[in-house]
Amino acid sequence: MGAEMRINCWIRVAILGFICLSPWLCLANAKSRGHGHGNPHPHQSGCGYIYEGSWVRDESYPLYDSSKCPHIQKEFDCLKYGRSDHEYLKYRWKPKSCDLPRFDGKRFLTKFKGKQIMFIGDSISLNQWQSLICMLHSSDPGLKILEQGRSPTTNYTFQGYDVSVIVYHSTHLVDIVNEQNGRILKLDSIQNGELWKQMDVLVFNTWLWWYRDGPKQPWDYIQTGNKIVKDMDRMEAFKIGLTTWAKWVNTEVDTQKTKVFFQGISPQHYHGSDWNKPEVRNCAQETSPISGSTYSTGWTRPSYVLQDVLKTVTKPVKLLDITTLSQLRKDAHPSSYNAFKGMDCTHWVRPKRGPVKPRWPDQAAQADCLADLLDR
Ligand SMILES: *[C@@H]1O[C@H](CO)[C@@H](O)[C@H](O)[C@H]1NC(C)=O
């Protein structure tokens, strides 16, 4: 299977049924306008740190049937999930001291009329981007979407509203450049920023590729300044690269115009010892989230590196702190229900086409806060 197809498959595999991903985007809001689930009268009481909470079962879920989203479905039919459990669709993120409002696609589109929103990063960003496209699509399935561009820039514009939701593929955020002696990962260079900074909203994400080696490593050498090395401590490289990104934000981005977000590190589930099943090596048998609000391992190192680097950003940048709430979702990965027969406990699944009852048109995602979040 070609790389392109693979990516497309991933897109499809990855569309989490808005179980996990929407809150990733939405969570930062509830603080100011948290109100009861389904409560038509929002009140202003504080919500505390909305990333702290737990997954609660909600019979009204799923609110959205992702198989109805043509923007994922039509291109390739390479996925035959076969996942028969559907419990994992039934959970909603519940912050400790409030309920998140539900996502309202039409309101979002109205609010972002004429704006461009760009996700920049690896396949996890693709997850996010596709989720948002489908959430918006579901709010008005008749809406025309203009699909333009190709990797690294894929641009979907919701006509009538003129809202562009764009994904920019970048594994490391910093550059990888083909030179005579090979592919060089340039830890101190961001050449693509000129396009990025024209956007109204930027949502960054990176980590997955920093520790890869062997055939999956997309570079041959690492360069910082004039120094070129064959390899180095990856966490150190990650920190240098992120710091380059931070400096780029500090010097290049007009945050009056462009709102900047960084997604917290997306966790994987390959170690059952993390959830009391030491004999388990993947997420294949997992059908429900971890209850409670803590994960045994806590944050892993890259989250701390990211946190440290974000402290060096002098401009307003918001961390979408979804690491812990995602750690709790060991059940929300594609596992083996993907086209490659491989075990994927990295990306986030979307529901299988099938017996999941669509609740059309009330199928929007579980949180209504992305707009507000992005609007700050
Ligand atoms: C996305 O498409 C819209 C509509 O054609 C266009 O106005 C906008 O400039 C495009 N943005 C990017 C980054 O390609």
XYZ file of N, CA, C and O in Angstrom, residues 39-198:
640
model
N -28.150 21.934 29.936
C -28.784 23.028 30.650
C -28.865 24.263 29.768
O -27.851 24.784 29.341
N -30.061 24.715 29.478
C -30.182 25.852 28.571
C -29.810 27.175 29.216
O -29.779 28.179 28.538
N -29.560 27.172 30.497
C -29.247 28.438 31.152
C -27.830 28.442 31.702
O -27.615 28.174 32.875
N -26.900 28.746 30.846
C -25.525 28.737 31.308
C -25.330 29.721 32.455
O -25.923 30.784 32.455
N -24.563 29.315 33.385
C -24.246 30.256 34.457
C -22.744 30.472 34.475
O -21.988 29.770 33.821
N -22.329 31.421 35.200
C -20.943 31.844 35.108
C -20.035 31.232 36.162
O -18.895 31.618 36.301
N -20.539 30.265 36.863
C -19.692 29.742 37.926
C -18.430 29.122 37.358
O -18.424 28.583 36.253
N -17.361 29.208 38.113
C -16.089 28.696 37.637
C -16.135 27.199 37.460
O -16.925 26.504 38.072
N -15.272 26.725 36.600
C -15.293 25.311 36.273
C -13.993 24.668 36.704
O -13.765 23.501 36.508
N -13.117 25.427 37.300
C -11.822 24.878 37.667
C -11.028 24.536 36.423
O -11.250 25.099 35.356
N -10.140 23.589 36.576
C -9.308 23.187 35.457
C -10.070 22.114 34.698
O -10.205 20.985 35.160
N -10.573 22.476 33.536
C -11.492 21.559 32.864
C -10.844 20.291 32.342
O -11.523 19.351 31.962
N -9.512 20.255 32.317
C -8.837 19.041 31.852
C -8.770 18.000 32.950
O -8.304 16.902 32.753
N -9.221 18.388 34.130
C -9.263 17.456 35.240
C -10.697 16.976 35.357
O -11.619 17.788 35.436
N -10.873 15.682 35.334
C -12.226 15.157 35.388
C -12.219 13.683 35.073
O -11.221 12.999 35.302
N -13.333 13.193 34.536
C -13.381 11.776 34.203
C -14.357 11.543 33.055
O -15.125 12.434 32.685
N -14.294 10.343 32.515
C -15.209 9.966 31.444
C -16.444 9.349 32.060
O -16.340 8.399 32.838
N -17.591 9.901 31.720
C -18.831 9.345 32.271
C -19.677 8.759 31.149
O -19.675 9.241 30.023
N -20.386 7.703 31.514
C -21.259 7.078 30.537
C -22.455 7.969 30.290
O -23.013 8.552 31.202
N -22.820 8.091 29.029
C -23.949 8.945 28.675
C -24.749 8.228 27.597
O -24.268 8.027 26.488
N -25.956 7.828 27.972
C -26.786 7.028 27.060
C -27.111 7.757 25.770
O -27.457 7.156 24.773
N -27.024 9.071 25.811
C -27.389 9.818 24.604
C -26.259 9.778 23.567
O -26.421 10.280 22.466
N -25.148 9.159 23.937
C -24.038 9.075 22.989
C -24.121 7.803 22.176
O -24.687 6.831 22.633
N -23.552 7.732 20.997
C -22.858 8.840 20.328
C -23.852 9.850 19.757
O -24.947 9.478 19.356
N -23.421 11.070 19.725
C -24.292 12.119 19.214
C -24.121 12.259 17.713
O -24.815 13.002 17.067
N -23.200 11.512 17.211
C -22.782 11.767 15.855
C -22.407 10.449 15.197
O -21.722 9.621 15.793
N -22.886 10.241 13.987
C -22.539 9.030 13.258
C -21.501 9.371 12.209
O -21.813 9.920 11.170
N -20.285 9.027 12.500
C -19.213 9.486 11.617
C -19.248 8.791 10.259
O -18.648 9.267 9.303
N -19.970 7.686 10.157
C -20.028 7.037 8.850
C -20.819 7.887 7.864
O -20.816 7.662 6.669
N -21.481 8.903 8.398
C -22.241 9.801 7.530
C -21.378 10.947 7.023
O -21.881 11.858 6.378
N -20.128 10.922 7.356
C -19.267 12.018 6.922
C -18.547 11.627 5.641
O -17.588 10.858 5.670
N -18.997 12.143 4.500
C -18.440 11.714 3.214
C -16.987 12.132 3.049
O -16.274 11.589 2.223
N -16.564 13.047 3.839
C -15.204 13.550 3.656
C -14.168 12.593 4.191
O -12.981 12.779 4.014
N -14.615 11.584 4.834
C -13.688 10.538 5.239
C -13.950 9.300 4.410
O -13.060 8.582 4.042
N -15.207 9.086 4.111
C -15.591 7.792 3.590
C -15.252 7.543 2.138
O -14.990 6.424 1.747
N -15.297 8.554 1.345
C -15.446 8.250 -0.065
C -14.177 7.773 -0.778
O -14.268 7.037 -1.748
N -13.018 8.141 -0.322
C -11.860 7.967 -1.172
C -11.355 6.529 -1.300
O -11.070 6.064 -2.380
N -11.231 5.870 -0.181
C -10.723 4.510 -0.218
C -11.611 3.639 0.646
O -12.145 4.091 1.632
N -11.702 2.421 0.248
C -12.486 1.532 1.082
C -11.573 0.474 1.674
O -11.796 -0.709 1.565
N -10.558 0.923 2.316
C -9.529 -0.005 2.752
C -9.735 -0.480 4.181
O -8.983 -1.282 4.698
N -10.752 0.015 4.788
C -10.922 -0.346 6.192
C -12.100 -1.273 6.403
O -13.203 -1.010 5.993
N -11.807 -2.354 7.011
C -12.904 -3.225 7.430
C -12.665 -3.487 8.898
O -12.013 -4.432 9.289
N -13.179 -2.583 9.677
C -12.830 -2.617 11.096
C -13.176 -3.913 11.791
O -12.345 -4.525 12.430
N -14.423 -4.250 11.680
C -14.860 -5.423 12.405
C -14.974 -5.215 13.898
O -15.192 -6.165 14.646
N -14.838 -4.019 14.358
C -14.987 -3.839 15.804
C -16.452 -3.949 16.191
O -17.294 -3.221 15.671
N -16.760 -4.866 17.084
C -18.167 -5.120 17.362
C -18.636 -4.464 18.656
O -19.831 -4.295 18.864
N -17.725 -4.098 19.514
C -18.190 -3.442 20.740
C -18.426 -1.967 20.459
O -17.721 -1.349 19.671
N -19.423 -1.425 21.086
C -19.708 -0.017 20.854
C -19.793 0.797 22.126
O -20.155 1.951 22.119
N -19.443 0.144 23.198
C -19.467 0.832 24.480
C -18.606 2.091 24.458
O -18.926 3.097 25.065
N -17.519 1.987 23.750
C -16.558 3.089 23.768
C -17.121 4.380 23.184
O -16.544 5.442 23.330
N -18.258 4.264 22.522
C -18.892 5.458 21.957
C -19.702 6.234 22.980
O -20.190 7.311 22.705
N -19.856 5.625 24.133
C -20.867 6.134 25.054
C -20.313 6.993 26.176
O -20.945 7.141 27.210
N -19.144 7.505 25.975
C -18.563 8.278 27.062
C -18.378 9.740 26.711
O -18.038 10.089 25.590
N -18.594 10.538 27.709
C -18.483 11.977 27.567
C -17.497 12.487 28.620
O -17.481 11.987 29.748
N -16.685 13.448 28.238
C -15.731 14.008 29.193
C -16.451 14.938 30.146
O -17.190 15.835 29.720
N -16.223 14.692 31.416
C -16.888 15.487 32.441
C -15.831 16.120 33.333
O -15.212 15.454 34.152
N -15.607 17.421 33.171
C -14.670 18.094 34.068
C -15.170 17.987 35.504
O -16.366 17.814 35.745
N -14.234 18.105 36.398
C -14.531 17.881 37.810
C -15.706 18.720 38.303
O -16.593 18.214 38.977
N -15.701 20.001 37.971
C -16.734 20.835 38.592
C -17.722 21.499 37.624
O -18.308 22.526 37.951
N -17.867 20.915 36.455
C -18.898 21.448 35.562
C -19.163 20.435 34.455
O -18.542 19.393 34.402
N -20.084 20.763 33.588
C -20.293 19.966 32.389
C -19.924 20.818 31.199
O -20.186 22.020 31.189
N -19.340 20.179 30.213
C -19.012 20.927 29.008
C -20.262 21.116 28.167
O -21.077 20.207 28.042
N -20.375 22.279 27.590
C -21.484 22.475 26.663
C -21.257 21.654 25.404
O -20.130 21.267 25.108
N -22.312 21.381 24.699
C -22.158 20.601 23.478
C -21.726 21.465 22.313
O -22.042 22.649 22.243
N -21.036 20.811 21.426
C -20.551 21.498 20.238
C -21.711 21.924 19.358
O -22.673 21.177 19.166
N -21.624 23.123 18.834
C -22.665 23.651 17.952
C -21.979 24.114 16.662
O -21.412 25.194 16.589
N -22.025 23.229 15.668
C -21.293 23.486 14.428
C -21.705 24.767 13.723
O -20.868 25.519 13.235
N -22.989 25.029 13.716
C -23.455 26.232 13.017
C -22.964 27.491 13.701
O -22.575 28.460 13.050
N -22.995 27.431 15.004
C -22.510 28.601 15.732
C -21.024 28.807 15.471
O -20.536 29.914 15.287
N -20.334 27.688 15.440
C -18.898 27.748 15.162
C -18.641 28.408 13.816
O -17.831 29.324 13.690
N -19.347 27.919 12.801
C -19.131 28.438 11.450
C -19.482 29.927 11.374
O -18.802 30.706 10.703
N -20.523 30.292 12.071
C -20.914 31.699 12.067
C -19.842 32.545 12.736
O -19.443 33.588 12.243
N -19.365 32.023 13.821
C -18.371 32.760 14.587
C -17.048 32.915 13.826
O -16.357 33.907 13.960
N -16.736 31.896 13.051
C -15.456 31.923 12.341
C -15.594 32.282 10.872
O -14.707 31.996 10.066
N -16.670 32.894 10.555
C -16.908 33.334 9.175
C -15.684 34.071 8.634
O -15.150 34.978 9.265
N -15.232 33.626 7.462
C -14.114 34.303 6.821
C -12.739 33.982 7.390
O -11.736 34.533 6.949
N -12.672 33.071 8.340
C -11.382 32.796 8.997
C -10.742 31.498 8.493
O -11.402 30.624 7.959
N -9.444 31.416 8.725
C -8.702 30.202 8.387
C -8.109 29.583 9.651
O -7.423 30.244 10.413
N -8.392 28.308 9.819
C -7.949 27.568 11.004
C -7.012 26.470 10.527
O -7.388 25.657 9.680
N -5.815 26.439 11.044
C -4.853 25.453 10.540
C -4.318 24.550 11.646
O -3.881 25.020 12.699
N -4.372 23.254 11.383
C -3.742 22.267 12.261
C -2.382 21.945 11.673
O -2.285 21.596 10.498
N -1.354 22.015 12.474
C -0.013 21.758 11.977
C 0.626 20.660 12.813
O 0.734 20.792 14.033
N 1.038 19.592 12.157
C 1.681 18.516 12.902
C 1.583 17.194 12.178
O 1.379 17.144 10.960
N 1.692 16.111 12.936
C 1.739 14.762 12.370
C 0.327 14.184 12.192
O -0.657 14.922 12.122
N 0.216 12.872 12.154
C -1.082 12.256 11.887
C -2.088 12.483 13.015
O -3.289 12.333 12.817
N -1.609 12.832 14.175
C -2.538 13.165 15.253
C -3.267 14.474 14.895
O -4.458 14.638 15.175
N -2.560 15.360 14.239
C -3.211 16.590 13.766
C -4.249 16.271 12.694
O -5.302 16.902 12.609
N -3.918 15.285 11.891
C -4.858 14.825 10.875
C -6.143 14.327 11.546
O -7.252 14.604 11.096
N -5.971 13.596 12.635
C -7.105 13.171 13.460
C -8.004 14.356 13.786
O -9.208 14.346 13.570
N -7.374 15.348 14.336
C -8.092 16.522 14.805
C -8.807 17.239 13.681
O -9.964 17.628 13.789
N -8.073 17.415 12.635
C -8.597 18.135 11.489
C -9.830 17.430 10.932
O -10.869 18.039 10.708
N -9.706 16.117 10.741
C -10.821 15.357 10.206
C -12.017 15.390 11.157
O -13.155 15.468 10.730
N -11.741 15.321 12.429
C -12.824 15.383 13.403
C -13.594 16.682 13.264
O -14.825 16.687 13.214
N -12.855 17.757 13.203
C -13.525 19.049 13.121
C -14.318 19.173 11.824
O -15.457 19.643 11.833
N -13.724 18.715 10.724
C -14.447 18.758 9.443
C -15.784 18.017 9.575
O -16.828 18.508 9.159
N -15.729 16.843 10.157
C -16.947 16.041 10.243
C -17.935 16.618 11.243
O -19.147 16.545 11.041
N -17.426 17.191 12.308
C -18.326 17.839 13.262
C -19.063 18.984 12.585
O -20.272 19.162 12.765
N -18.331 19.743 11.818
C -18.953 20.882 11.140
C -19.899 20.401 10.048
O -21.005 20.912 9.892
N -19.451 19.392 9.314
C -20.293 18.833 8.260
C -21.625 18.352 8.841
O -22.689 18.566 8.264
N -21.555 17.704 9.969
C -22.762 17.114 10.532
C -23.753 18.180 10.972
O -24.948 17.919 11.082
N -23.267 19.378 11.214
C -24.182 20.437 11.643
C -25.056 20.899 10.478
O -26.105 21.473 10.679
N -24.583 20.645 9.258
C -25.358 21.005 8.073
C -24.842 20.198 6.891
O -24.029 20.668 6.102
N -25.300 18.947 6.780
C -24.763 18.035 5.759
C -24.937 18.560 4.344
O -24.261 18.092 3.428
N -25.814 19.540 4.154
C -26.015 20.072 2.813
C -24.970 21.098 2.417
O -24.864 21.484 1.250
N -24.210 21.510 3.365
C -23.226 22.554 3.125
C -22.146 22.096 2.153
O -21.608 21.008 2.290
N -21.837 22.935 1.185
C -20.787 22.576 0.219
C -19.415 22.833 0.822
O -19.175 23.850 1.459
N -18.556 21.866 0.586
C -17.184 22.019 1.074
C -16.245 21.990 -0.119
O -16.274 21.047 -0.916
N -15.456 23.020 -0.246
C -14.486 23.085 -1.328
C -13.187 22.446 -0.839
O -12.614 22.877 0.162
N -12.757 21.389 -1.540
C -11.546 20.681 -1.109
C -10.391 21.079 -2.020
O -10.466 20.887 -3.226
N -9.356 21.624 -1.429
C -8.235 22.106 -2.229
C -6.912 21.659 -1.643
O -6.803 21.352 -0.466
N -5.907 21.710 -2.484
C -4.549 21.487 -2.021
C -4.240 20.026 -1.832
O -5.100 19.159 -1.931
N -2.973 19.764 -1.615
C -2.565 18.423 -1.253
C -1.369 18.538 -0.335
O -0.840 19.628 -0.148
N -0.961 17.430 0.200
C 0.066 17.440 1.221
C 1.251 18.312 0.770
O 1.658 18.216 -0.378
N 1.802 19.163 1.600
C 1.510 19.244 3.038
C 0.275 20.063 3.414
O -0.093 20.031 4.578
N -0.322 20.777 2.462
C -1.437 21.646 2.855
C -2.757 21.167 2.275
O -2.944 21.197 1.062
N -3.669 20.713 3.086
C -4.981 20.322 2.600
C -6.011 21.269 3.216
O -6.049 21.444 4.432
N -6.799 21.839 2.339
C -7.620 22.985 2.714
C -9.089 22.698 2.387
O -9.446 22.539 1.233
N -9.921 22.626 3.402
C -11.356 22.425 3.196
C -12.071 23.710 3.593
O -11.952 24.150 4.738
N -12.807 24.250 2.631
C -13.491 25.506 2.922
C -15.005 25.303 2.913
O -15.557 24.759 1.955
N -15.639 25.705 3.982
C -17.093 25.591 4.103
C -17.726 26.780 3.420
O -17.658 27.903 3.917
N -18.305 26.501 2.255
C -18.823 27.583 1.451
C -20.067 28.166 2.088
O -20.793 27.494 2.810
N -20.263 29.426 1.822
C -21.347 30.126 2.488
C -20.820 30.805 3.737
O -21.148 31.950 4.010
N -19.998 30.112 4.459
C -19.402 30.711 5.651
C -17.978 31.185 5.379
O -17.427 31.992 6.108
N -17.364 30.577 4.349
C -15.995 30.941 4.028
C -15.051 30.651 5.200
O -14.149 31.422 5.493
N -15.304 29.546 5.856
C -14.396 29.108 6.921
C -13.500 28.021 6.342
O -13.994 27.016 5.833
N -12.184 28.222 6.394
C -11.254 27.202 5.907
C -10.658 26.454 7.087
O -10.163 27.066 8.031
N -10.740 25.130 7.006
C -10.112 24.292 8.025
C -9.016 23.515 7.305
O -9.288 22.741 6.389
N -7.795 23.770 7.708
C -6.645 23.340 6.926
C -5.757 22.443 7.784
O -5.605 22.673 8.985
N -5.189 21.428 7.157
C -4.180 20.653 7.882
C -2.856 20.784 7.139
O -2.800 20.697 5.909
N -1.816 21.063 7.899
C -0.478 21.202 7.327
C 0.378 20.083 7.912
O 0.634 20.043 9.119
N 0.783 19.167 7.034
C 1.525 18.017 7.538
C 2.978 18.365 7.837
O 3.710 18.817 6.966
N 3.371 18.165 9.072
C 4.763 18.396 9.469
C 5.057 17.477 10.640
O 4.433 17.579 11.685
N 5.983 16.567 10.443
C 6.231 15.600 11.509
C 6.913 16.232 12.721
O 6.659 15.849 13.851
N 7.809 17.195 12.461
C 8.627 17.730 13.547
C 8.433 19.227 13.806
O 9.087 19.774 14.685
N 7.625 19.880 13.017
C 7.450 21.343 13.011
C 8.698 22.035 12.472
O 8.608 22.911 11.616
N 9.870 21.660 12.968
C 11.101 22.185 12.353
C 11.330 21.442 11.033
O 10.662 20.450 10.732
N 12.302 21.934 10.241
C 12.452 21.441 8.870
C 13.210 20.120 8.746
O 14.110 19.835 9.535
N 12.814 19.361 7.729
C 13.651 18.261 7.253
C 13.964 18.601 5.801
O 13.051 18.784 4.993
N 15.241 18.736 5.496
C 15.637 19.203 4.175
C 16.485 18.136 3.487
O 17.397 17.573 4.098
N 16.157 17.875 2.225
C 16.973 16.939 1.441
C 18.220 17.642 0.945
O 18.137 18.614 0.207
N 19.349 17.145 1.357
C 20.598 17.717 0.863
C 21.437 16.595 0.286
O 21.047 15.431 0.329
N 22.622 16.964 -0.257
C 23.441 15.970 -0.933
C 23.725 14.728 -0.101
O 23.604 13.611 -0.571
N 24.056 14.963 1.155
C 24.416 13.802 1.972
C 23.244 13.136 2.669
O 23.424 12.218 3.444
N 22.032 13.605 2.379
C 20.882 12.933 2.969
C 19.842 13.910 3.487
O 19.880 15.095 3.205
N 18.898 13.355 4.252
C 17.831 14.184 4.804
C 18.280 14.736 6.159
O 18.636 13.973 7.062
N 18.241 16.055 6.238
C 18.751 16.685 7.456
C 17.601 17.250 8.282
O 16.828 18.074 7.805
N 17.517 16.798 9.499
C 16.563 17.376 10.444
C 17.205 18.630 11.032
O 18.200 18.545 11.765
N 16.663 19.785 10.677
C 17.274 21.058 11.104
C 16.552 21.601 12.325
O 15.494 22.217 12.210
N 17.171 21.375 13.459
C 16.485 21.692 14.711
C 16.271 23.182 14.928
O 15.463 23.579 15.759
N 17.024 23.993 14.192
C 16.865 25.428 14.429
C 16.240 26.168 13.254
O 16.432 27.369 13.103
N 15.482 25.469 12.464
C 14.922 26.116 11.283
C 13.436 25.795 11.072
O 13.013 24.638 11.110
N 12.662 26.853 10.866
C 11.251 26.699 10.485
C 11.012 27.558 9.252
O 10.897 28.773 9.338
N 11.018 26.895 8.103
C 10.879 27.669 6.868
C 9.431 27.841 6.438
O 9.130 28.672 5.596
N 8.560 27.033 6.966
C 7.182 27.064 6.478
C 6.301 28.069 7.201
O 5.128 28.216 6.893
N 6.914 28.760 8.133
C 6.140 29.647 8.992
C 5.457 30.806 8.278
O 4.475 31.348 8.783
N 5.960 31.172 7.127
C 5.361 32.307 6.417
C 3.890 32.054 6.133
O 3.068 32.956 6.252
N 3.585 30.836 5.721
C 2.184 30.492 5.465
C 1.406 30.412 6.785
O 0.312 30.953 6.919
N 2.014 29.739 7.740
C 1.318 29.527 9.007
C 0.859 30.839 9.620
O -0.262 30.963 10.104
N 1.738 31.810 9.607
C 1.406 33.015 10.369
C 0.342 33.880 9.713
O -0.128 34.833 10.317
N -0.043 33.515 8.499
C -1.165 34.237 7.876
C -2.523 33.737 8.379
O -3.553 34.331 8.102
